[in-house]
Coordinates of C-alpha atoms and ligand atoms in Angstrom, one line a residue:
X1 CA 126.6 118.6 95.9
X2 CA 123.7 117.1 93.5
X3 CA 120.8 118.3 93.2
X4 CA 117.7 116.2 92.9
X5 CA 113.8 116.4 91.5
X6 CA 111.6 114.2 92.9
X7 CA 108.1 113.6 91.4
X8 CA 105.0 112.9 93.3
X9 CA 103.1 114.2 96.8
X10 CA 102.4 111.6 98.6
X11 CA 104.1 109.2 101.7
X12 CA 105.7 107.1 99.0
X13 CA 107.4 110.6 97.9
X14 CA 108.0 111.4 101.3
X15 CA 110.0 108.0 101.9
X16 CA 112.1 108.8 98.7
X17 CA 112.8 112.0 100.1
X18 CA 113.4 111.3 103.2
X19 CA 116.0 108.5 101.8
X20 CA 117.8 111.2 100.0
X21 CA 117.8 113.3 102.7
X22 CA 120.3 111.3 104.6
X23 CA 122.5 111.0 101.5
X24 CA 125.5 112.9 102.1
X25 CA 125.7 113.6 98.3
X26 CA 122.5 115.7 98.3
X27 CA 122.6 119.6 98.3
X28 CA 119.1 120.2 97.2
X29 CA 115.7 118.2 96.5
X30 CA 112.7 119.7 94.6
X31 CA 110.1 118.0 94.4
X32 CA 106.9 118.5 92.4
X33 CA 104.3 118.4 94.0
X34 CA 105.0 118.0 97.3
X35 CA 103.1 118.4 100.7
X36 CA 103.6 119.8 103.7
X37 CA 105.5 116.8 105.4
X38 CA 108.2 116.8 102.2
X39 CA 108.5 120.7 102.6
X40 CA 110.6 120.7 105.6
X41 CA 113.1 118.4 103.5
X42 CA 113.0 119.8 100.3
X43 CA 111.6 122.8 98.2
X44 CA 108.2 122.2 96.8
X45 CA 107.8 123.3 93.5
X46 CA 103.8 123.5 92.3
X47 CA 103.8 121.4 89.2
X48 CA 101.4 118.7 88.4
X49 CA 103.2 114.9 88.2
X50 CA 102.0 114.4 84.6
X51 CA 103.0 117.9 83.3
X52 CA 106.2 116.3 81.8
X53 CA 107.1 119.6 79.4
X54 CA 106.9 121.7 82.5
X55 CA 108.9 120.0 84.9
X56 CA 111.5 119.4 82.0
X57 CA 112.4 122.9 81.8
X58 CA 112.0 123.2 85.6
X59 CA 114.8 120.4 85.7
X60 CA 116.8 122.2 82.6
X61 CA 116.8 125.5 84.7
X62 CA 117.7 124.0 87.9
X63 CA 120.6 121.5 86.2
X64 CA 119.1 118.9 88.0
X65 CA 121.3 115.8 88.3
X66 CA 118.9 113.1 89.1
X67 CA 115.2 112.7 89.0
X68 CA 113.2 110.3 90.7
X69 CA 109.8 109.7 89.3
X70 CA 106.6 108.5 92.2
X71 CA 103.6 108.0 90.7
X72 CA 102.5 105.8 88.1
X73 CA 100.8 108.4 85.9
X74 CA 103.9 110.5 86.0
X75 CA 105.5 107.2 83.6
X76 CA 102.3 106.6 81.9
X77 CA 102.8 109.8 80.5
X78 CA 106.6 109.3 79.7
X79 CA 108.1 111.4 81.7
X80 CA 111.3 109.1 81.3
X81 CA 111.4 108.8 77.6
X82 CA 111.3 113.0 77.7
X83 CA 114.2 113.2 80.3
X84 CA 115.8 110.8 78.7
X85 CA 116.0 112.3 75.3
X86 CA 117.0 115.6 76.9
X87 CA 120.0 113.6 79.1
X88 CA 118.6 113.8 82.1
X89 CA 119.4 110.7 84.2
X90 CA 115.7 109.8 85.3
X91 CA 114.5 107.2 87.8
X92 CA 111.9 105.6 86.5
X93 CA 110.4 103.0 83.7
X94 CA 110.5 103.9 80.1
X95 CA 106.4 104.7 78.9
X96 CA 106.7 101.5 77.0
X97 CA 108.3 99.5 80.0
X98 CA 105.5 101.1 82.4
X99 CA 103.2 98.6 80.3
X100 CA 103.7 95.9 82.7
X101 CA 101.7 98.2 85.1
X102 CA 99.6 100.3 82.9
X103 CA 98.1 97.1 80.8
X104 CA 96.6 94.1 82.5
X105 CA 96.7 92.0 79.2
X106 CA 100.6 93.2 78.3
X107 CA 101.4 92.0 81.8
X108 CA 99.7 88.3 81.3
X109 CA 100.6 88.2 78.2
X110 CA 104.0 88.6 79.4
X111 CA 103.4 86.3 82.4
X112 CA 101.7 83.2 79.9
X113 CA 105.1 83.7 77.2
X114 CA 107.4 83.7 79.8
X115 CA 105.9 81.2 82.1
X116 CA 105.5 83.5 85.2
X117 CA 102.7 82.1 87.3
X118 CA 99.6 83.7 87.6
X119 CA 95.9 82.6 87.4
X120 CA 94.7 81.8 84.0
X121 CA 92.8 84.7 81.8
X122 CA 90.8 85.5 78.3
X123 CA 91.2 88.7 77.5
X124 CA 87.7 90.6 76.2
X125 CA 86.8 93.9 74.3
X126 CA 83.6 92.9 73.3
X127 CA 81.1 93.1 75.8
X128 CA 78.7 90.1 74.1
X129 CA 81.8 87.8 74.1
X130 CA 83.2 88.4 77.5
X131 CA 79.1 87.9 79.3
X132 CA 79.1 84.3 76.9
X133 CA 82.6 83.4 78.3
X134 CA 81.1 84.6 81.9
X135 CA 78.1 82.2 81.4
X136 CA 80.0 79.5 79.5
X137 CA 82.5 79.0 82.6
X138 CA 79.6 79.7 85.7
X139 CA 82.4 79.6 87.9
X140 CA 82.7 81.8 91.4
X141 CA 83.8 84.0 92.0
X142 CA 85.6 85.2 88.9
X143 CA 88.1 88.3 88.7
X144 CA 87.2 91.0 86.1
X145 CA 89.9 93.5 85.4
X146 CA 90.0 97.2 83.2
X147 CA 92.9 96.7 80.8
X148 CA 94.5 100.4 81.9
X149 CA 95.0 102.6 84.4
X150 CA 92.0 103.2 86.9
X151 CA 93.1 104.6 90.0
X152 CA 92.7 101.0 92.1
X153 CA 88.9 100.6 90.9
X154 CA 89.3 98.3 87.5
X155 CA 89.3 95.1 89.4
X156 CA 86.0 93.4 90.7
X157 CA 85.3 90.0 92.3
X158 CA 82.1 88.9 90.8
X159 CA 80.0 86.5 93.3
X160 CA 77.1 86.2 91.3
X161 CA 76.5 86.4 87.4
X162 CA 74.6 89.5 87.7
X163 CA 77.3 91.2 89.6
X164 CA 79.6 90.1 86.6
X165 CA 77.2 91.3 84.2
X166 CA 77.1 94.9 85.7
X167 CA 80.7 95.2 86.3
X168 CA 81.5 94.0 82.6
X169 CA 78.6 96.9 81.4
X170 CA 79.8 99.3 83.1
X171 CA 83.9 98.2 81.6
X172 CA 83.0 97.6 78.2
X173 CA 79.8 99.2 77.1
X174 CA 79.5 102.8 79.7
X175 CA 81.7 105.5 79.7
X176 CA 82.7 104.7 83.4
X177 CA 86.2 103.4 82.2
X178 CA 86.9 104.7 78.6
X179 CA 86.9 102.3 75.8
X180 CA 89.2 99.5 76.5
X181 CA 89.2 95.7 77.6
X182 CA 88.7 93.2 80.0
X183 CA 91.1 90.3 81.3
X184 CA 88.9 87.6 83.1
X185 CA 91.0 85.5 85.5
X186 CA 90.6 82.6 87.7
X187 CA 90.1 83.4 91.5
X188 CA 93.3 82.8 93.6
X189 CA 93.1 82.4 97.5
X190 CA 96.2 82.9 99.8
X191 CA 97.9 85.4 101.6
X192 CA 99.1 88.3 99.4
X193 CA 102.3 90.2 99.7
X194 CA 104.5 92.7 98.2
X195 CA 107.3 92.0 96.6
X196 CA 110.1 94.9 95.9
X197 CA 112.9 95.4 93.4
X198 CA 115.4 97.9 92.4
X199 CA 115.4 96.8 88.5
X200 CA 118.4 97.5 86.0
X201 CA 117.9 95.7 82.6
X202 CA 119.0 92.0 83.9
X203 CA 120.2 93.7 86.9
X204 CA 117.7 92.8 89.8
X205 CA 118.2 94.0 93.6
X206 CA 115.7 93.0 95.7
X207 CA 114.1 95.0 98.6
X208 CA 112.4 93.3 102.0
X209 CA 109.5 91.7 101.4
X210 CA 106.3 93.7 103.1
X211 CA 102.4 93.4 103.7
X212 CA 99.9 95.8 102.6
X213 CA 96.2 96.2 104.9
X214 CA 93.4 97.1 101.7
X215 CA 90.6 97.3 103.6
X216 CA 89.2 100.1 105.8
X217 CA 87.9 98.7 108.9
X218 CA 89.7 96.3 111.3
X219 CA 89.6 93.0 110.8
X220 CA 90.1 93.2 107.4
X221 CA 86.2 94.4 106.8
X222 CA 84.8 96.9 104.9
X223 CA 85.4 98.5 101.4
X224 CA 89.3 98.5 99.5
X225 CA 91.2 101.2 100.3
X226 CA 95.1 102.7 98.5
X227 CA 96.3 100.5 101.9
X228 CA 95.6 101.1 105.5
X229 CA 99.3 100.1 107.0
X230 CA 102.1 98.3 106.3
X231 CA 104.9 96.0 108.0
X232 CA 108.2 93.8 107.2
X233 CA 109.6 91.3 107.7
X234 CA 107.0 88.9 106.7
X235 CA 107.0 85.8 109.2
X236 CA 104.6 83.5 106.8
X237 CA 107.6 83.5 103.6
X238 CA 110.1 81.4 104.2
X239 CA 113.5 82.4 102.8
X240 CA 113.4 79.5 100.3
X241 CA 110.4 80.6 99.0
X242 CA 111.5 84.2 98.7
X243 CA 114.6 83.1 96.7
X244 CA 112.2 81.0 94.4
X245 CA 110.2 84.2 94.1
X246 CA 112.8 86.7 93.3
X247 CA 114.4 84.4 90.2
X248 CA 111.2 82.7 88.7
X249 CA 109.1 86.0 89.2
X250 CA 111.0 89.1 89.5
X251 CA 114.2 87.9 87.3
X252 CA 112.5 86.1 85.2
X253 CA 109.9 89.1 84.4
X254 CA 113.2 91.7 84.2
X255 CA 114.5 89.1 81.6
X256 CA 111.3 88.8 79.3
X257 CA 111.1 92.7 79.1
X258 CA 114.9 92.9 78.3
X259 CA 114.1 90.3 75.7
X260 CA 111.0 92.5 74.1
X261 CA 112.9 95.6 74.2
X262 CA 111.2 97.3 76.6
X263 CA 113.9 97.0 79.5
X264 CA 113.1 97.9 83.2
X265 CA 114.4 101.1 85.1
X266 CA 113.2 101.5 88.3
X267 CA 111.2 99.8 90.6
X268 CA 109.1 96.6 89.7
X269 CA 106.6 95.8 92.2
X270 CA 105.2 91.9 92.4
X271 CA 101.7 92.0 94.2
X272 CA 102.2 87.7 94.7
X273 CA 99.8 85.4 96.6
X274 CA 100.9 82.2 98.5
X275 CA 98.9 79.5 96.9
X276 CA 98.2 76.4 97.8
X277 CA 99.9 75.8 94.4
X278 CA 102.8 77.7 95.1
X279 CA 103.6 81.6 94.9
X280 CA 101.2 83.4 92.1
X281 CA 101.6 86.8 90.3
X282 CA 98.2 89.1 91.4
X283 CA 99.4 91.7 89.8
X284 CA 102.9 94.1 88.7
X285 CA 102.9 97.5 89.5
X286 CA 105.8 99.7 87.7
X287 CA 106.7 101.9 90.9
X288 CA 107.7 101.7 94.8
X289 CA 104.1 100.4 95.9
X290 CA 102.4 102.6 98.6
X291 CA 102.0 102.4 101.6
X292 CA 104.6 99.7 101.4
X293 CA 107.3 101.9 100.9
X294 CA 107.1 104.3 103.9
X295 CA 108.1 100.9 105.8
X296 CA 110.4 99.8 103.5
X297 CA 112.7 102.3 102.3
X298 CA 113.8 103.6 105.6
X299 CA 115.8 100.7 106.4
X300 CA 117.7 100.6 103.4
X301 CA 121.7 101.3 104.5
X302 CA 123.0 101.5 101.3
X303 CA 123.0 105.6 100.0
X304 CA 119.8 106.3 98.1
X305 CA 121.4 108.8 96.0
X306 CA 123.5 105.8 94.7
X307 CA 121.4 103.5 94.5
X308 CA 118.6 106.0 92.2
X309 CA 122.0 107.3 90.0
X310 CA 123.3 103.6 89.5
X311 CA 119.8 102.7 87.9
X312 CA 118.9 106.2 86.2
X313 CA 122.6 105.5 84.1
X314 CA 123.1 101.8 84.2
X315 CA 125.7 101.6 86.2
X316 CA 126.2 98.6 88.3
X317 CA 125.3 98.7 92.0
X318 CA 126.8 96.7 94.9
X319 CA 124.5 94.7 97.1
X320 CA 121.7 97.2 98.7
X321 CA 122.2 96.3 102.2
X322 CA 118.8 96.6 104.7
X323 CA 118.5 97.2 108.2
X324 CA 117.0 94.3 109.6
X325 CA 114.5 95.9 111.8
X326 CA 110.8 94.9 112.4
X327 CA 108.7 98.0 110.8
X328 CA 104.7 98.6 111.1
X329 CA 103.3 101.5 109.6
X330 CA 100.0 102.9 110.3
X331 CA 97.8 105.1 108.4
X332 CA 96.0 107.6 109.8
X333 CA 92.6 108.4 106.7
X334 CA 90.0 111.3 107.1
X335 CA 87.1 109.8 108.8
X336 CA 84.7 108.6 105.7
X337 CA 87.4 107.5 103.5
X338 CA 87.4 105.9 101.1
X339 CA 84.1 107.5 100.4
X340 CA 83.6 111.6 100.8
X341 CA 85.7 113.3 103.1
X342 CA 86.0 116.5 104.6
X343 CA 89.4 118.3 104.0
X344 CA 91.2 121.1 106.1
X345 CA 91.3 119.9 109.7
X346 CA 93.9 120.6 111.9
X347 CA 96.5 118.5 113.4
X348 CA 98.7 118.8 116.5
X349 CA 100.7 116.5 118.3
X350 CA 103.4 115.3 115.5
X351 CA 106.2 116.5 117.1
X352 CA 106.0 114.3 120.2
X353 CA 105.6 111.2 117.8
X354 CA 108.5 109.2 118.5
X355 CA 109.3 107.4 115.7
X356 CA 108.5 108.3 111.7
X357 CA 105.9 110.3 110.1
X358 CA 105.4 110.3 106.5
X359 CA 102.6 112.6 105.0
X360 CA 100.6 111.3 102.6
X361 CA 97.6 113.9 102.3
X362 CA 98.5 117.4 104.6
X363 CA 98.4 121.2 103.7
X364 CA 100.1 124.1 106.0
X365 CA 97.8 127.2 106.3
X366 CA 99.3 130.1 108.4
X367 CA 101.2 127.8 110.4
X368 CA 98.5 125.3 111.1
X369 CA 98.6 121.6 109.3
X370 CA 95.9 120.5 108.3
X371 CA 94.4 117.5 106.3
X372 CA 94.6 117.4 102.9
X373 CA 93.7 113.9 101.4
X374 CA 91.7 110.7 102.3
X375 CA 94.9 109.0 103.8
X376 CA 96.9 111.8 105.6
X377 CA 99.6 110.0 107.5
X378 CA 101.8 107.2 107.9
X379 CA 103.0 106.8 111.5
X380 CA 105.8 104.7 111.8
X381 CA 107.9 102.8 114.4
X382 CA 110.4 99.9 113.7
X383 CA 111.4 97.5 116.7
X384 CA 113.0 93.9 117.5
X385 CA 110.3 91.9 116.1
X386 CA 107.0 93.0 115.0
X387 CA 105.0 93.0 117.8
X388 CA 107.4 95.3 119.7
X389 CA 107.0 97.6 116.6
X390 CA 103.5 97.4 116.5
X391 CA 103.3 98.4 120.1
X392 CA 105.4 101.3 119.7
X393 CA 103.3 102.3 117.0
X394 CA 100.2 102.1 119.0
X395 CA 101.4 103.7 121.9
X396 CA 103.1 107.2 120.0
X397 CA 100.0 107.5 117.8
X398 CA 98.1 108.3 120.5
X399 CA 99.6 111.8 120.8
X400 CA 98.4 112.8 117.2
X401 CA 95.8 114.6 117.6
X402 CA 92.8 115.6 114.9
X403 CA 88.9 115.6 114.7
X404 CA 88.8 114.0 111.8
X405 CA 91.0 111.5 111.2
X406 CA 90.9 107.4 112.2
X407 CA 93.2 104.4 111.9
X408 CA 93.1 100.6 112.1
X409 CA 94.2 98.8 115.3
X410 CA 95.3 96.0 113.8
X411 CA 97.7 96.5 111.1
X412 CA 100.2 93.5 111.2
X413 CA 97.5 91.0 113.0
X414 CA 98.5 88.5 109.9
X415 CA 102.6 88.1 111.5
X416 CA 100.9 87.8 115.2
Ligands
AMP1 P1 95.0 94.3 91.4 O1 94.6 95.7 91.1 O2 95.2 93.4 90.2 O3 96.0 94.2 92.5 O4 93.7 93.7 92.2 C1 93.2 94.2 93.4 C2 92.9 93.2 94.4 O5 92.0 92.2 93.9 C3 94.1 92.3 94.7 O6 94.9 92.9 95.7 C4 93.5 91.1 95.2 O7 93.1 91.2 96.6 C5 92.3 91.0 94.3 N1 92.6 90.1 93.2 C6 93.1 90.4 92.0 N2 93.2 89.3 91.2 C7 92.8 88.3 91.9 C8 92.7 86.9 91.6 N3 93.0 86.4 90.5 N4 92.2 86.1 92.6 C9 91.9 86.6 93.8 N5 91.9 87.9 94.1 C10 92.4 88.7 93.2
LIG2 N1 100.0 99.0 98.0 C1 99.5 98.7 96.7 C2 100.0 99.6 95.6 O1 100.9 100.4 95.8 O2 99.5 99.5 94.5

C-alpha cells in the first residue's frame, strides 16, 4: 500500500485528499499542514508548506511514495526541484516551471512569443516610465499588475489616473510589494472561467471547466475575495469553444514551456475570459485553483493515486474520465472577511450535511471545531443540472450552525 504526503491546509488540500482517499492503492496520507477537516482522512503532520528541507526528511523517514504539492508558495520555493533531486516522485511544477504563475511578465511574455491570447501589456520597473505610459495612453480603466507573488492583491483596475498613480507608488516606489515590476494591460470584459489541466510535458488532460464567485457580497458586490463558491459544468462555453481553448491555450502553453525547457508537471490553471473577440488568457496559475477544485476533483472517476504517480514520473495516463454531475460549492467565510476576523468559533451541525464538506480554515480544541481562517468551509452538493445542485446546497447548509460565519446566496446565478 503507498504511502502519500500531501502539502498544503486548505479545501483545495482537502479535495486532493479526499481523492486519494478513495484510491484503493493508498495505505497512508500525511499531509503537512493540514486542518481539522483533512485529519479525519489522513495524519497531520505540523510543518510549514514552504519548509522544503523539513518536509524532505519528513518524506525520507516515512519512505513516502508520492507527494502532492497544494499551494503555490510550496513550488515557489522549489519544493519539486528538492524532491526531485532526492528521487522522490513529486506532484508539482519545477521552481522554474512555477514561473508561468509566479511572474506576470514570464507568463505574457510567454503568451506574446507563442501567440496565446491575452490583452496587450508593457511591462515597467521604473515608476517615472510606467506613470508617462499611464498618461500617454489615458485610457480606462487600465489593469496594473505586481510582477510576483502577492497573495491575490497585485492586480488593480485603475478608473481614474490618480487611482493609477497610487497603485503604481505603492508597486514600484513603497515597500508595500518588495522591489519588482509592473505589467500594464489592456482591460478585457467577458465572462471569466477556469480552465483545468492535469499537465505532463506535451501530455495535456483536461479537467471540467468551472466558475469561480471573487466577490464577497451577493450579487457579485463588494470587495475580491480567494472565491466565495464554485460550480461545473459551465452552460455559457460551448464545447467547440472549449476544444478551441484547451489546444490554442492550454496545449499550446504546455508546448512553449517544453520548448524553453522549463516543462510542466502538475496542474496548469487558465483563468480565461469570453471576449467579444474570442476566448482571452486573464491570467495562469501553476496549481489546482481554489475554490474551484473542491467542485471539481470529486467527480473525477479515474484513481487519483494514478493519475498524481503517472505525472510525478512521466508515465503516460489513459483518458481521466469525469462524472458528469452538476456541482455548486458554497463557502461559508468568518463574518468580516476579507477584512479582520475573529477566529475560534464553534461549529455544529456538519454531520447532518448531506452532501460534501471540505475545510478550508477550521481548528479542533477538546473536541469542539472551531473556525480557523477567513473562508472556513466549502459545502458541497452535486445534482442533475445545476439548479437542482444549487438547491440541495441551499437547503443542507442550513443545518451548519456558527455565530460567526456567512455565505453568498447566489453562487451559480451566472448558469441560471
Ligand atoms: P489576476 O490575479 O491576474 O487573475 O487578476 C485578478 C482579477 O482581476 C481577475 O480575476 C479579473 O477579474 C481582473 N483582471 C485581471 N486582468 C484583467 C484584464 N486584463 N481585464 C479585465 N479584468 C482583469
Ligand atoms: N480561484 C482562483 C485561484 O485559485 O487563484
Amino acid at each position: 500500500m503507498k504511502k502519500v504526503l500531501v502539502i498544503g491546509s486548505g479545501g483545495r488540500e482537502h479535495a486532493i485528499v479526499f481523492a486519494l482517499s478513495r484510491s484503493p492503492q493508498v495505505g497512508h496520507i500525511y499531509c503537512a499542514p493540514g486542518n481539522a477537516g483533512i485529519a479525519q482522512l489522513a495524519e497531520c503532520v505540523a510543518i510549514k508548506d514552504t519548509a522544503v528541507d523539513q518536509l524532505l526528511d519528513f518524506a525520507r523517514k516515512k519512505q513516502i511514495d508520492l507527494c502532492v504539492v497544494g499551494p503555490e508558495a510550496a513550488l515557489a520555493a522549489g519544493i519539486v526541484d528538492v524532491f526531485r533531486a532526492a528521487e522522490i516522485p513529486v506532484f508539482g511544477h519545477s521552481k522554474a516551471a512555477t514561473q508561468i504563475e509566479s511572474s506576470k511578465e514570464f507568463a505574457k511574455q510567454l503568451m506574446a512569443k507563442y501567440s496565446v491570447p491575452t490583452a496587450a501589456y508593457r511591462s515597467f520597473a521604473d515608476y517615472e516610465e510606467a506613470m508617462q505610459y499611464v498618461r500617454s495612453r489615458s485610457t480606462y480603466p487600465t489593469v496594473l499588475k505586481y510582477d510576483g507573488l502577492a497573495a491575490g492583491k497585485g492586480v488593480v483596475i485603475a478608473q481614474t489616473e490618480p487611482e493609477a498613480e497610487h497603485a503604481l507608488k505603492d508597486m514600484l516606489v513603497g515597500e508595500a510589494f518588495g522591489k519588482g515590476k509592473v505589467v500594464i494591460e489592456d482591460y478585457l470584459q467577458g465572462p471569466e472561467f477556469s480552465f483545468m489541466a492535469f499537465v505532463d510535458h506535451h501530455r495535456v488532460y483536461p479537467m471540467p471547466l468551472s466558475q469561480d464567485h471573487k466577490r464577497v457580497f451577493d450579487g457579485d458586490k463588494g470587495p475580491n475575495t480567494g472565491g466565495m463558491g464554485a460550480y461545473t459544468p459551465l452552460p455559457f462555453i460551448s464545447p467547440e469553444e472549449e476544444q478551441w481553448a484547451l489546444k490554442n491555450i492550454l496545449q499550446a502553453v504546455a508546448d512553449a514551456m517544453v520548448n524553453e525547457g522549463t516543462p510542466l508537471t502538475g496542474v496548469l490553471y487558465g483563468g480565461l475570459m469570453k471576449t467579444k473577440d474570442g476566448i482571452k488568457v486573464i491570467e495562469f496559475n501553476a496549481r489546482f485553483g481554489d475554490p474551484e477544485t473542491e467542485v471539481v476533483l470529486p467527480l473525477m472517476e479515474t484513481d487519483a493515486y494514478t493519475v498524481f504517480h503517472a505525472i510525478a514520473t512521466g508515465e503516460p495516463l489513459d483518458t481521466i474520465h469525469w462524472r458528469k454531475e452538476a456541482t455548486v460549492g458554497v463557502v461559508m467565510a468568518s463574518c468580516g472577511y476579507p477584512g479582520a476576523y475573529e477566529k475560534g468559533v464553534e461549529i455544529t451541525g456538519i454531520d447532518a450535511f448531506d452532501g460534501l464538506i471540505l475545510h478550508m480554515g477550521t481548528a479542533i480544541k477538546e473536541g469542539r471545531l472551531l473556525t480557523n481562517g477567513g473562508r472556513v468551509l466549502m459545502c458541497i452538493a452535486h445534482g442533475k443540472d445545476i439548479s437542482d445542485a444549487q438547491r440541495k446546497v441551499y437547503t443542507e447548509i442550513k443545518k451548519i450552525h456558527c455565530t460567526n460565519l456567512f455565505y453568498r446566496k447566489d453562487i451559480a446565478h451566472w448558469a441560471l
